[in-house]
Tab-separated table of C-alpha atoms and ligand atoms in Angstrom:
chain	number	residue	atom	x	y	z
A	1	MET	CA	-35.238	-43.294	3.737
A	2	GLY	CA	-36.361	-45.900	1.328
A	3	ASP	CA	-34.210	-49.014	1.295
A	4	ALA	CA	-33.979	-48.513	-2.033
A	5	CYS	CA	-31.916	-45.245	-1.151
A	6	LYS	CA	-29.674	-46.511	1.694
A	7	SER	CA	-26.559	-47.537	-1.231
A	8	LYS	CA	-26.798	-44.872	-3.524
A	9	VAL	CA	-27.617	-40.802	-4.018
A	10	CYS	CA	-31.116	-40.544	-4.416
A	11	ASN	CA	-31.769	-37.681	-7.062
A	12	PRO	CA	-35.943	-36.740	-6.550
A	13	PRO	CA	-37.665	-38.398	-9.531
A	14	ALA	CA	-38.132	-36.166	-13.075
A	15	PRO	CA	-40.637	-34.492	-13.149
A	16	GLU	CA	-43.655	-35.527	-15.687
A	17	ALA	CA	-45.913	-34.497	-18.402
A	18	SER	CA	-49.566	-33.593	-17.803
A	19	PRO	CA	-51.162	-36.350	-18.943
A	20	VAL	CA	-53.411	-34.421	-21.125
A	21	VAL	CA	-50.248	-33.470	-22.954
A	22	LYS	CA	-49.088	-37.139	-23.128
A	23	GLU	CA	-52.347	-37.835	-24.831
A	24	LYS	CA	-52.231	-35.103	-27.387
A	25	LEU	CA	-48.777	-35.983	-28.429
A	26	ALA	CA	-49.612	-39.864	-28.212
A	27	GLU	CA	-49.395	-40.242	-32.140
A	28	LEU	CA	-46.126	-39.617	-32.262
A	29	VAL	CA	-44.965	-41.917	-30.021
A	30	LEU	CA	-44.507	-45.174	-32.260
A	31	ASP	CA	-44.823	-48.510	-30.397
A	32	ASN	CA	-42.446	-51.592	-31.659
A	33	ASP	CA	-45.574	-52.602	-33.283
A	34	LYS	CA	-45.274	-49.775	-35.784
A	35	LEU	CA	-40.970	-50.004	-35.934
A	36	LYS	CA	-41.605	-53.959	-36.960
A	37	LYS	CA	-43.895	-52.405	-39.718
A	38	TYR	CA	-41.672	-50.340	-41.343
A	39	ILE	CA	-39.395	-52.478	-41.183
A	40	GLU	CA	-41.155	-55.437	-43.078
A	41	ILE	CA	-42.293	-52.064	-45.676
A	42	PHE	CA	-38.921	-50.839	-45.890
A	43	THR	CA	-37.084	-53.956	-46.420
A	44	ASP	CA	-39.399	-54.199	-49.634
A	45	ASN	CA	-38.198	-51.020	-51.131
A	46	ILE	CA	-34.962	-51.516	-50.618
A	47	ASN	CA	-35.171	-54.939	-52.722
A	48	ARG	CA	-37.084	-53.172	-54.935
A	49	GLY	CA	-34.470	-50.659	-55.117
A	50	LEU	CA	-31.748	-53.111	-56.121
A	51	LYS	CA	-33.367	-54.962	-59.181
A	52	LYS	CA	-33.185	-53.678	-62.151
A	53	SER	CA	-36.839	-54.827	-63.311
A	54	THR	CA	-38.038	-52.575	-60.405
A	55	ASN	CA	-35.726	-50.014	-59.504
A	56	PRO	CA	-37.087	-47.428	-62.141
A	57	THR	CA	-40.688	-47.435	-60.321
A	58	SER	CA	-38.905	-47.849	-57.040
A	59	ILE	CA	-38.561	-44.799	-54.471
A	60	VAL	CA	-35.973	-46.233	-52.382
A	61	LYS	CA	-33.323	-45.942	-55.229
A	62	CYS	CA	-31.103	-47.573	-53.561
A	63	PHE	CA	-27.778	-46.809	-56.101
A	64	PRO	CA	-24.808	-48.261	-56.544
A	65	THR	CA	-21.641	-45.846	-55.861
A	66	TYR	CA	-18.573	-47.329	-57.391
A	67	VAL	CA	-17.109	-48.269	-54.530
A	68	GLN	CA	-15.722	-51.436	-53.977
A	69	ASP	CA	-13.598	-51.573	-51.585
A	70	LEU	CA	-12.763	-50.006	-48.500
A	71	PRO	CA	-9.817	-48.542	-46.956
A	72	ASN	CA	-7.168	-50.536	-45.374
A	73	GLY	CA	-5.064	-48.124	-43.424
A	74	THR	CA	-2.146	-48.209	-45.883
A	75	GLU	CA	-3.894	-44.990	-47.956
A	76	GLU	CA	-0.780	-42.585	-48.719
A	77	GLY	CA	-0.858	-39.197	-50.348
A	78	LYS	CA	-2.437	-35.534	-50.977
A	79	PHE	CA	-5.515	-34.715	-51.227
A	80	LEU	CA	-8.241	-31.594	-52.663
A	81	ALA	CA	-12.064	-32.345	-51.272
A	82	LEU	CA	-15.021	-30.258	-51.484
A	83	ASP	CA	-17.875	-30.994	-49.292
A	84	LEU	CA	-21.055	-29.724	-50.288
A	85	GLY	CA	-24.449	-30.683	-49.128
A	86	GLY	CA	-25.419	-28.843	-45.692
A	87	THR	CA	-25.738	-25.716	-44.712
A	88	ASN	CA	-21.754	-24.533	-45.737
A	89	PHE	CA	-19.981	-25.629	-48.253
A	90	ARG	CA	-16.197	-26.584	-47.137
A	91	VAL	CA	-12.890	-27.005	-49.172
A	92	LEU	CA	-10.332	-29.837	-47.886
A	93	LEU	CA	-6.766	-30.403	-48.387
A	94	VAL	CA	-6.306	-33.710	-46.307
A	95	GLU	CA	-3.165	-35.475	-45.888
A	96	LEU	CA	-2.645	-39.176	-45.471
A	97	HIS	CA	0.055	-41.327	-44.528
A	98	GLY	CA	-0.804	-45.149	-43.005
A	99	ASP	CA	-2.800	-44.229	-40.099
A	100	GLN	CA	-2.338	-40.615	-39.973
A	101	CYS	CA	-4.216	-37.990	-41.115
A	102	GLU	CA	-3.900	-34.527	-41.527
A	103	MET	CA	-6.441	-31.468	-43.027
A	104	LYS	CA	-6.345	-28.129	-43.413
A	105	SER	CA	-10.703	-26.869	-44.529
A	106	LYS	CA	-12.138	-23.549	-44.953
A	107	ILE	CA	-15.843	-23.174	-44.455
A	108	PHE	CA	-17.690	-20.438	-46.529
A	109	ALA	CA	-21.157	-19.688	-46.776
A	110	ILE	CA	-23.738	-20.350	-48.867
A	111	PRO	CA	-25.637	-17.828	-49.207
A	112	GLN	CA	-29.583	-18.709	-49.724
A	113	SER	CA	-29.663	-16.472	-53.427
A	114	ILE	CA	-27.498	-18.748	-54.607
A	115	MET	CA	-29.084	-22.297	-52.994
A	116	THR	CA	-31.877	-20.854	-55.054
A	117	GLY	CA	-30.497	-19.715	-57.922
A	118	SER	CA	-28.559	-20.869	-61.024
A	119	GLY	CA	-26.543	-23.927	-61.508
A	120	GLU	CA	-23.851	-21.885	-63.029
A	121	GLN	CA	-23.683	-19.002	-60.009
A	122	LEU	CA	-23.074	-22.350	-57.757
A	123	PHE	CA	-20.784	-23.848	-59.111
A	124	ASP	CA	-19.261	-20.946	-60.354
A	125	HIS	CA	-19.443	-19.917	-56.429
A	126	ILE	CA	-17.553	-23.410	-55.638
A	127	ALA	CA	-14.964	-22.786	-58.106
A	128	GLU	CA	-14.138	-19.635	-56.746
A	129	CYS	CA	-14.105	-21.395	-53.049
A	130	LEU	CA	-11.859	-23.507	-54.447
A	131	ALA	CA	-9.432	-20.833	-55.985
A	132	THR	CA	-9.524	-19.150	-52.515
A	133	PHE	CA	-8.147	-22.531	-50.569
A	134	CYS	CA	-5.811	-22.978	-52.797
A	135	LYS	CA	-3.998	-19.905	-53.363
A	136	GLU	CA	-4.273	-19.371	-49.913
A	137	GLU	CA	-2.693	-22.817	-49.333
A	138	GLY	CA	0.152	-22.032	-51.649
A	139	LEU	CA	-1.626	-25.247	-54.230
A	140	GLU	CA	-1.371	-23.187	-57.352
A	141	GLY	CA	0.875	-25.197	-59.415
A	142	GLU	CA	-0.532	-28.570	-58.736
A	143	VAL	CA	-2.896	-30.393	-60.064
A	144	LEU	CA	-4.225	-32.673	-57.077
A	145	PRO	CA	-6.242	-35.294	-56.829
A	146	LEU	CA	-10.201	-34.236	-55.202
A	147	GLY	CA	-12.601	-35.863	-54.034
A	148	PHE	CA	-15.678	-34.210	-54.502
A	149	THR	CA	-18.606	-34.914	-51.734
A	150	PHE	CA	-21.532	-34.106	-53.182
A	151	SER	CA	-24.415	-34.877	-50.858
A	152	PHE	CA	-27.420	-35.206	-53.121
A	153	PRO	CA	-28.881	-37.803	-54.436
A	154	LEU	CA	-27.399	-38.500	-57.344
A	155	VAL	CA	-27.559	-42.056	-59.905
A	156	GLN	CA	-24.066	-42.697	-60.878
A	157	LYS	CA	-22.419	-43.928	-63.342
A	158	GLY	CA	-18.633	-44.304	-62.347
A	159	LEU	CA	-17.020	-42.771	-59.748
A	160	THR	CA	-16.526	-39.967	-61.381
A	161	VAL	CA	-20.425	-39.222	-63.217
A	162	GLY	CA	-22.826	-38.201	-60.884
A	163	VAL	CA	-26.034	-37.250	-62.191
A	164	LEU	CA	-27.856	-35.444	-60.350
A	165	GLU	CA	-31.504	-36.774	-59.242
A	166	ARG	CA	-33.540	-34.867	-57.479
A	167	TRP	CA	-32.471	-31.678	-54.630
A	168	THR	CA	-32.655	-31.743	-50.934
A	169	LYS	CA	-32.206	-30.390	-48.113
A	170	GLY	CA	-33.468	-26.274	-49.069
A	171	PHE	CA	-31.125	-26.603	-52.273
A	172	LYS	CA	-33.171	-25.580	-55.855
A	173	CYS	CA	-30.566	-24.440	-58.415
A	174	SER	CA	-32.100	-24.326	-62.038
A	175	GLY	CA	-30.613	-26.386	-64.671
A	176	VAL	CA	-28.369	-28.984	-62.695
A	177	VAL	CA	-31.198	-32.251	-62.219
A	178	GLY	CA	-30.051	-34.657	-64.743
A	179	ASN	CA	-26.589	-33.438	-65.171
A	180	ASP	CA	-23.175	-35.269	-64.273
A	181	VAL	CA	-22.163	-32.828	-61.567
A	182	VAL	CA	-18.510	-34.018	-62.265
A	183	GLN	CA	-18.765	-31.403	-65.779
A	184	LEU	CA	-21.016	-28.892	-64.067
A	185	LEU	CA	-17.684	-28.912	-61.474
A	186	GLU	CA	-15.054	-29.199	-63.675
A	187	GLN	CA	-16.660	-26.090	-65.901
A	188	ALA	CA	-16.833	-23.507	-63.891
A	189	ILE	CA	-12.996	-24.432	-62.555
A	190	SER	CA	-12.030	-23.920	-66.515
A	191	ARG	CA	-14.352	-20.843	-66.680
A	192	ARG	CA	-12.033	-19.423	-64.985
A	193	GLY	CA	-8.979	-21.091	-65.697
A	194	ASP	CA	-6.370	-20.236	-62.191
A	195	THR	CA	-7.186	-23.705	-60.570
A	196	LYS	CA	-6.527	-26.955	-62.014
A	197	ILE	CA	-7.754	-30.041	-59.914
A	198	ASP	CA	-8.541	-33.849	-61.280
A	199	VAL	CA	-11.615	-35.050	-59.881
A	200	CYS	CA	-11.102	-38.943	-58.596
A	201	ALA	CA	-14.298	-39.671	-57.193
A	202	ILE	CA	-17.770	-38.031	-56.358
A	203	LEU	CA	-19.841	-39.547	-53.478
A	204	ASN	CA	-22.638	-39.586	-51.020
A	205	ASP	CA	-21.496	-38.148	-47.507
A	206	THR	CA	-23.377	-41.516	-46.401
A	207	THR	CA	-20.307	-42.835	-48.415
A	208	GLY	CA	-17.815	-40.501	-46.686
A	209	THR	CA	-18.774	-41.321	-43.946
A	210	LEU	CA	-18.595	-45.247	-43.978
A	211	MET	CA	-15.473	-45.030	-45.559
A	212	SER	CA	-14.158	-42.943	-42.812
A	213	CYS	CA	-14.941	-44.466	-40.347
A	214	ALA	CA	-13.200	-47.765	-41.950
A	215	TRP	CA	-10.207	-46.661	-42.382
A	216	LYS	CA	-9.522	-47.894	-38.362
A	217	ASN	CA	-12.650	-50.045	-37.820
A	218	HIS	CA	-12.875	-52.793	-40.097
A	219	ASP	CA	-16.355	-53.975	-39.540
A	220	CYS	CA	-17.701	-50.873	-40.310
A	221	ALA	CA	-20.575	-51.646	-42.990
A	222	ILE	CA	-23.240	-49.011	-42.946
A	223	GLY	CA	-22.585	-45.416	-43.109
A	224	LEU	CA	-25.379	-42.975	-41.700
A	225	ILE	CA	-26.307	-39.433	-41.107
A	226	ILE	CA	-29.020	-37.769	-39.388
A	227	GLY	CA	-27.910	-33.797	-39.813
A	228	THR	CA	-29.603	-31.337	-42.265
A	229	GLY	CA	-30.629	-34.361	-43.801
A	230	SER	CA	-30.643	-37.977	-43.801
A	231	ASN	CA	-29.265	-40.777	-45.278
A	232	SER	CA	-27.833	-44.361	-45.159
A	233	CYS	CA	-25.398	-46.322	-47.136
A	234	TYR	CA	-24.437	-49.986	-46.486
A	235	VAL	CA	-21.817	-52.619	-48.747
A	236	GLU	CA	-24.263	-54.711	-50.702
A	237	LYS	CA	-23.340	-57.665	-52.946
A	238	GLN	CA	-22.662	-57.531	-56.251
A	239	ALA	CA	-25.229	-59.551	-57.640
A	240	ASN	CA	-28.006	-58.178	-55.854
A	241	ALA	CA	-27.354	-54.651	-56.918
A	242	GLU	CA	-28.292	-55.536	-60.225
A	243	LEU	CA	-27.417	-51.536	-61.292
A	244	PHE	CA	-23.687	-51.799	-60.805
A	245	ASP	CA	-22.609	-52.402	-64.212
A	246	GLU	CA	-18.647	-52.899	-63.929
A	247	PRO	CA	-16.630	-55.571	-63.412
A	248	ASP	CA	-15.525	-56.736	-59.711
A	249	MET	CA	-12.389	-55.835	-59.095
A	250	GLY	CA	-12.244	-58.988	-57.058
A	251	SER	CA	-14.517	-57.807	-53.434
A	252	GLY	CA	-17.561	-59.139	-54.887
A	253	GLU	CA	-18.625	-56.084	-52.890
A	254	VAL	CA	-20.278	-52.144	-53.476
A	255	LEU	CA	-21.210	-49.383	-51.622
A	256	VAL	CA	-25.309	-48.800	-52.271
A	257	ASN	CA	-26.431	-45.549	-51.421
A	258	THR	CA	-30.395	-46.068	-49.708
A	259	GLU	CA	-31.530	-42.865	-50.424
A	260	TRP	CA	-33.481	-43.587	-47.519
A	261	GLY	CA	-34.825	-39.987	-47.308
A	262	ALA	CA	-37.652	-40.284	-49.718
A	263	PHE	CA	-39.045	-43.580	-47.715
A	264	GLY	CA	-42.779	-42.480	-47.878
A	265	ASP	CA	-43.059	-40.531	-50.953
A	266	ASP	CA	-45.729	-42.938	-52.091
A	267	GLY	CA	-47.602	-43.178	-48.840
A	268	ALA	CA	-45.951	-46.092	-47.179
A	269	LEU	CA	-45.122	-43.961	-44.449
A	270	ASP	CA	-48.946	-42.510	-44.040
A	271	PHE	CA	-49.538	-44.692	-41.168
A	272	CYS	CA	-47.416	-43.355	-39.273
A	273	ARG	CA	-47.454	-39.929	-40.284
A	274	THR	CA	-49.188	-36.811	-38.322
A	275	ASP	CA	-50.606	-33.787	-39.746
A	276	TYR	CA	-47.746	-32.085	-38.320
A	277	ASP	CA	-45.401	-33.682	-40.581
A	278	LYS	CA	-48.380	-33.075	-43.258
A	279	GLU	CA	-47.507	-29.069	-42.368
A	280	ILE	CA	-44.046	-29.327	-42.703
A	281	ASP	CA	-43.894	-31.015	-45.621
A	282	LYS	CA	-46.599	-28.481	-47.003
A	283	ASN	CA	-44.224	-25.450	-46.236
A	284	SER	CA	-41.475	-26.932	-47.559
A	285	ILE	CA	-39.384	-25.644	-50.644
A	286	ASN	CA	-39.857	-29.798	-51.673
A	287	PRO	CA	-43.707	-31.100	-50.818
A	288	GLY	CA	-44.093	-34.508	-51.134
A	289	TYR	CA	-40.693	-35.294	-51.498
A	290	GLN	CA	-38.107	-36.977	-48.830
A	291	VAL	CA	-41.793	-37.983	-46.550
A	292	HIS	CA	-38.765	-40.109	-44.177
A	293	GLU	CA	-36.253	-37.639	-44.347
A	294	LYS	CA	-39.148	-34.133	-43.013
A	295	MET	CA	-39.725	-36.471	-39.779
A	296	ILE	CA	-36.027	-37.198	-38.819
A	297	SER	CA	-33.350	-35.214	-39.913
A	298	GLY	CA	-32.091	-31.670	-38.344
A	299	MET	CA	-34.044	-29.435	-41.135
A	300	TYR	CA	-37.160	-30.008	-39.928
A	301	MET	CA	-36.559	-31.433	-35.996
A	302	GLY	CA	-37.285	-27.458	-34.602
A	303	GLU	CA	-39.941	-26.743	-36.095
A	304	LEU	CA	-41.971	-30.452	-36.029
A	305	VAL	CA	-41.523	-29.288	-32.225
A	306	ARG	CA	-42.714	-25.632	-33.021
A	307	LEU	CA	-45.721	-26.650	-34.584
A	308	VAL	CA	-46.576	-29.074	-31.891
A	309	ILE	CA	-46.065	-25.867	-29.171
A	310	VAL	CA	-48.245	-24.073	-30.489
A	311	LYS	CA	-51.057	-26.663	-31.480
A	312	LEU	CA	-50.949	-27.397	-27.663
A	313	ILE	CA	-51.343	-23.735	-27.385
A	314	GLU	CA	-54.440	-23.325	-29.055
A	315	ASP	CA	-55.526	-25.850	-27.328
A	316	GLY	CA	-54.930	-24.282	-24.016
A	317	VAL	CA	-52.813	-26.727	-22.029
A	318	LEU	CA	-48.981	-25.144	-22.639
A	319	PHE	CA	-48.354	-21.696	-21.675
A	320	GLY	CA	-51.445	-21.177	-19.995
A	321	GLY	CA	-52.813	-21.604	-23.566
A	322	LYS	CA	-50.585	-17.621	-24.324
A	323	GLY	CA	-48.333	-17.479	-27.157
A	324	SER	CA	-46.063	-15.442	-28.258
A	325	ASP	CA	-45.609	-13.817	-31.579
A	326	LEU	CA	-42.078	-14.958	-32.937
A	327	ILE	CA	-43.330	-18.821	-31.400
A	328	ASN	CA	-45.483	-18.644	-34.323
A	329	GLU	CA	-42.971	-17.170	-36.684
A	330	ARG	CA	-42.175	-20.498	-38.727
A	331	ASP	CA	-39.008	-22.415	-38.231
A	332	ARG	CA	-38.012	-19.462	-35.189
A	333	PHE	CA	-37.903	-22.792	-32.313
A	334	TYR	CA	-34.325	-24.048	-33.769
A	335	THR	CA	-33.491	-27.880	-34.176
A	336	LYS	CA	-29.698	-27.035	-31.585
A	337	TYR	CA	-33.563	-26.362	-29.032
A	338	VAL	CA	-34.308	-29.415	-29.057
A	339	SER	CA	-31.059	-30.449	-27.846
A	340	GLU	CA	-30.540	-28.221	-25.075
A	341	ILE	CA	-33.774	-28.578	-23.682
A	342	GLU	CA	-32.905	-32.160	-23.213
A	343	SER	CA	-29.437	-31.235	-21.799
A	344	ASP	CA	-31.034	-29.939	-19.337
A	345	ALA	CA	-30.617	-32.199	-15.763
A	346	PRO	CA	-33.874	-33.426	-14.864
A	347	GLY	CA	-35.742	-30.857	-12.501
A	348	SER	CA	-33.836	-28.467	-13.737
A	349	PHE	CA	-35.072	-25.137	-16.576
A	350	GLU	CA	-31.703	-23.086	-17.032
A	351	ASN	CA	-32.406	-24.132	-21.290
A	352	ALA	CA	-36.257	-24.483	-20.980
A	353	ARG	CA	-36.311	-20.885	-19.178
A	354	GLN	CA	-33.787	-19.115	-21.512
A	355	ILE	CA	-35.170	-20.441	-24.738
A	356	CYS	CA	-38.249	-19.659	-23.645
A	357	GLU	CA	-37.455	-15.902	-22.619
A	358	GLU	CA	-35.342	-15.879	-25.990
A	359	LEU	CA	-39.040	-16.306	-27.234
A	360	GLY	CA	-41.524	-14.290	-25.605
A	361	LEU	CA	-42.661	-17.184	-23.734
A	362	LYS	CA	-41.922	-15.183	-20.176
A	363	HIS	CA	-45.150	-16.524	-18.697
A	364	ALA	CA	-44.119	-19.902	-19.037
A	365	VAL	CA	-44.113	-22.084	-15.318
A	366	ASP	CA	-41.945	-25.114	-13.889
A	367	GLN	CA	-44.582	-27.384	-15.449
A	368	ASP	CA	-44.838	-25.181	-18.929
A	369	TYR	CA	-40.664	-26.082	-19.088
A	370	VAL	CA	-41.204	-29.839	-18.188
A	371	ASN	CA	-43.820	-29.971	-21.122
A	372	LEU	CA	-42.113	-28.502	-23.037
A	373	ARG	CA	-38.911	-30.685	-22.351
A	374	TYR	CA	-41.233	-33.857	-23.468
A	375	CYS	CA	-42.541	-32.219	-26.750
A	376	CYS	CA	-38.759	-31.714	-27.678
A	377	GLU	CA	-38.550	-35.859	-26.437
A	378	VAL	CA	-41.004	-37.248	-28.561
A	379	VAL	CA	-40.091	-35.921	-31.524
A	380	SER	CA	-36.505	-36.268	-31.623
A	381	ARG	CA	-36.818	-40.499	-29.817
A	382	ARG	CA	-39.248	-40.632	-33.192
A	383	SER	CA	-36.814	-39.820	-35.265
A	384	ALA	CA	-34.090	-41.928	-33.305
A	385	HIS	CA	-36.653	-44.802	-33.378
A	386	LEU	CA	-37.520	-44.430	-36.765
A	387	VAL	CA	-33.454	-44.641	-37.777
A	388	SER	CA	-32.941	-47.020	-35.694
A	389	ALA	CA	-35.730	-49.306	-37.601
A	390	GLY	CA	-34.299	-48.050	-40.464
A	391	LEU	CA	-30.398	-49.730	-39.532
A	392	VAL	CA	-31.871	-53.028	-38.052
A	393	THR	CA	-33.106	-53.429	-41.569
A	394	LEU	CA	-29.825	-52.718	-43.433
A	395	LEU	CA	-28.291	-55.093	-40.846
A	396	HIS	CA	-31.300	-57.963	-41.633
A	397	LYS	CA	-30.378	-57.716	-45.052
A	398	MET	CA	-26.614	-58.259	-44.711
A	399	GLY	CA	-26.828	-60.552	-42.780
A	400	LYS	CA	-23.191	-59.978	-40.820
A	401	PRO	CA	-22.509	-61.106	-37.917
A	402	VAL	CA	-20.767	-58.372	-36.559
A	403	VAL	CA	-20.880	-54.293	-37.735
A	404	THR	CA	-20.004	-50.922	-36.966
A	405	VAL	CA	-22.520	-47.941	-37.819
A	406	GLY	CA	-20.479	-45.187	-38.907
A	407	ILE	CA	-22.783	-42.079	-37.826
A	408	ASP	CA	-22.397	-38.734	-38.942
A	409	GLY	CA	-24.583	-35.285	-38.671
A	410	SER	CA	-24.984	-32.699	-36.348
A	411	VAL	CA	-28.553	-34.396	-34.237
A	412	TYR	CA	-26.526	-37.598	-33.972
A	413	ARG	CA	-23.755	-35.591	-32.887
A	414	PHE	CA	-24.940	-32.856	-30.527
A	415	HIS	CA	-28.680	-34.571	-29.002
A	416	PRO	CA	-28.170	-35.230	-25.835
A	417	THR	CA	-29.742	-38.511	-25.696
A	418	VAL	CA	-30.080	-39.700	-29.569
A	419	HIS	CA	-26.831	-42.241	-29.571
A	420	ASP	CA	-28.439	-44.425	-26.199
A	421	VAL	CA	-32.054	-44.211	-27.655
A	422	MET	CA	-30.840	-45.683	-30.267
A	423	MET	CA	-28.555	-48.466	-29.128
A	424	GLU	CA	-31.464	-49.720	-26.755
A	425	LYS	CA	-34.077	-49.667	-29.451
A	426	MET	CA	-31.881	-51.944	-32.288
A	427	THR	CA	-31.399	-53.960	-29.300
A	428	GLU	CA	-35.034	-54.742	-29.182
A	429	LEU	CA	-35.951	-54.462	-32.940
A	430	CYS	CA	-32.173	-56.216	-34.126
A	431	ASP	CA	-32.206	-60.258	-34.661
A	432	PRO	CA	-29.642	-61.020	-30.722
A	433	SER	CA	-27.403	-62.616	-33.208
A	434	ILE	CA	-26.367	-59.743	-35.053
A	435	LYS	CA	-23.700	-57.333	-32.866
A	436	PHE	CA	-23.773	-53.802	-33.602
A	437	ASN	CA	-22.179	-50.804	-32.523
A	438	LEU	CA	-22.690	-47.158	-32.948
A	439	MET	CA	-19.935	-45.130	-33.449
A	440	LEU	CA	-19.502	-41.565	-34.259
A	441	SER	CA	-17.615	-40.405	-37.923
A	442	GLU	CA	-14.749	-38.514	-37.908
A	443	ASP	CA	-14.987	-35.980	-40.753
A	444	GLY	CA	-16.351	-38.394	-43.068
A	445	SER	CA	-17.129	-35.542	-46.625
A	446	GLY	CA	-13.972	-34.983	-45.908
A	447	ARG	CA	-11.354	-37.670	-44.780
A	448	GLY	CA	-13.923	-40.097	-46.638
A	449	ALA	CA	-13.703	-37.877	-49.932
A	450	ALA	CA	-10.005	-38.560	-49.513
A	451	LEU	CA	-9.735	-42.115	-48.602
A	452	VAL	CA	-12.684	-43.345	-51.777
A	453	ALA	CA	-9.698	-41.003	-54.324
A	454	ALA	CA	-6.612	-42.537	-52.200
A	455	VAL	CA	-8.669	-46.423	-52.516
A	456	ALA	CA	-9.687	-46.023	-56.653
A	457	ALA	CA	-5.756	-44.944	-57.117
A	458	ARG	CA	-4.510	-47.972	-55.399
A	459	LYS	CA	-7.289	-50.177	-57.551
A	460	LYS	CA	-5.544	-48.079	-60.643
A	461	ASP	CA	-2.324	-49.061	-59.637
A	462	ASN	CA	-3.228	-52.680	-58.863
A	463	SER	CA	-5.024	-53.712	-62.007
A	464	ALA	CA	-1.774	-52.128	-64.453
A	465	PRO	CA	0.198	-54.160	-65.667
A	466	ALA	CA	3.485	-54.127	-63.541
A	467	PRO	CA	6.869	-52.050	-65.134
A	468	ALA	CA	9.312	-54.114	-66.277
A	469	ALA	CA	11.797	-53.924	-64.037
A	470	ALA	CA	14.835	-51.931	-63.887
A	471	PRO	CA	17.764	-51.199	-61.442
A	472	PRO	CA	17.195	-48.164	-59.055
A	473	SER	CA	18.559	-45.359	-59.075
A	474	ALA	CA	20.899	-43.704	-57.395
A	475	GLU	CA	18.514	-41.591	-55.404
A	476	GLU	CA	16.008	-44.342	-55.206
A	477	ALA	CA	18.721	-47.190	-54.567
A	478	PRO	CA	18.324	-47.997	-50.789
A	479	ALA	CA	20.637	-46.231	-48.064
A	480	GLU	CA	22.983	-49.496	-47.059
A	481	GLY	CA	24.057	-48.781	-43.768
B	1	BGC	C1	-29.941	-36.105	-50.044
B	1	BGC	C2	-28.629	-37.439	-49.233
B	1	BGC	C3	-27.783	-36.882	-48.061
B	1	BGC	C4	-28.449	-36.951	-46.878
B	1	BGC	C5	-27.640	-36.186	-46.061
B	1	BGC	C6	-30.446	-35.946	-47.408
B	1	BGC	O1	-31.180	-35.209	-48.179
B	1	BGC	O2	-31.003	-36.937	-50.281
B	1	BGC	O3	-28.332	-37.442	-50.608
B	1	BGC	O4	-26.855	-38.021	-47.795
B	1	BGC	O5	-29.599	-35.696	-46.645
B	1	BGC	O6	-26.541	-35.808	-45.972
C-alpha cells in the first residue's frame, strides 16, 4: 500500500474517458482565456444595454424592473401569485407574517397546443386555472393583491406594466408580443367575470428569486435561473440604469433584468460556439435567438448531449459505432439523464446502464458508460462555466464587497456538480477582494412575487401622507393588563 493510502481509505481512480473521445470533445471545453474574453464582451453588452443611447441596438437589454427596494423581513399580508414561464403554470396563495411564510399552490399543465396557440387562449387558460384555485381555496369573495411572475423578456414601464418583447423557451402565442401582459390577464379575467384580483406587480423569475433570497439574506444582490431557460438580475445604481424613469424612493438602486439569454444573438459568442450549438438553434422554435441560453439551460442540455453522442457513434468511437432508433430521435435524451448519469458513483454505471437500456443501447460496454459520462460532463461543465463568467461580470460591475447570489432552476437544483463547478470557476475568475456565496433560493416565483407586491405596498403606505391621528376605537385600543 502506498504511503498516501495508509491514513485514509483509497478509492480506485475514476475510470477515464478514451483519449479519442476527449480529443473530439475538446471544443466544448472553455479555458480561462476564453472565459475572460467572454467577461470582456459581456461587460460591454451590459453597459450598452443600460445606456439610453445604445439600448435600442443592444442585444442584452438590461430592463429596469421598477423594484427599488429589497424586503426587510417585516412584510405582512395575504397574496395571490401566478407563475408562468417553465413547463408548468402555478397558482399560489402566499401568507407572509414577519419571518414566516406559508404557501399553498396548485400546478396546472400548459398543453403544447396552448404554448403555441393564440394569446387569448393562453390567458383564458390562466384565468380559468386562477378561478379554479380561488374556488377550491374559498377565496371567491376576496380581492387579493396579486404578483404575476411572467418569465419572459418584458419591457417594463412600471411595476404593473410589462410589454412582451419576445417569447422564449418553446412558447409562441400569437398576439402577445408588443402588448402589456397585465392587461391581457385582466381582460381574460373579466371575460369570465367570476374572479376579482388586484395586480400589484409583474416580475421576472430572476427578480422573484433575488427577492425571495434577500428576504432572509441581506447580502443577496443577484438572482439567477438555470432551469428550462437561463437569466439573471442584479442590483444596479439608478444613475447607471438610464432607462429607469421613476423617482428615487430612497434606495438609489433598482433591480435590472439582464435577459442574458439573448447574449450572442449578434455573433458575439461565435468564438466559443460549436456545430452542436448551431444544430440546436436551427431546430428550435426561435432560430437565431437566445444563443447564450441555448448553450446553458435545461431545455437544451439533454439535446446537446444527444447530438454529441450521435456524432461520436457516427465517428465509430462510442457504442461500437452502433446507435439505436431512439438515440436518433430529437429531444429523446432528457436533461434529467445528464444529472442521473453524473450522479453515478465513480466506477459505477447503474444509472448510465439503465438509461442506455431505455434508449435501446443494450450493446454498451463499460468504457462506453465512462465515455457517455464524459459527454454529459463536458456539456454541463460548459454550462456552469458560462454562467460563472456571467456572474463574475455582474460581481465586477456592481463592485460590492460581499454578494450572495440567489439561484433557482432545475439544473442548479438537481445536477450533482454544477454548484461546485461554479464555486471553483468563479473563485478563479473573480477579483479576490469580492466575496461571494451561491445560495439555493426557495420558491422565488411564488414567495418572491408576494414579496415584490408586499414591498410595493409598504412603499406606497410610507409615501402616502400620514392620516390624521384619531383616538383608537374600543376594538383597536391596546388591551391593558
Ligand atoms: C427568459 C427570461 C427568464 C429565463 C428563466 C428566459 O428564456 O427570457 O425572462 O428569466 O428564461 O426562466
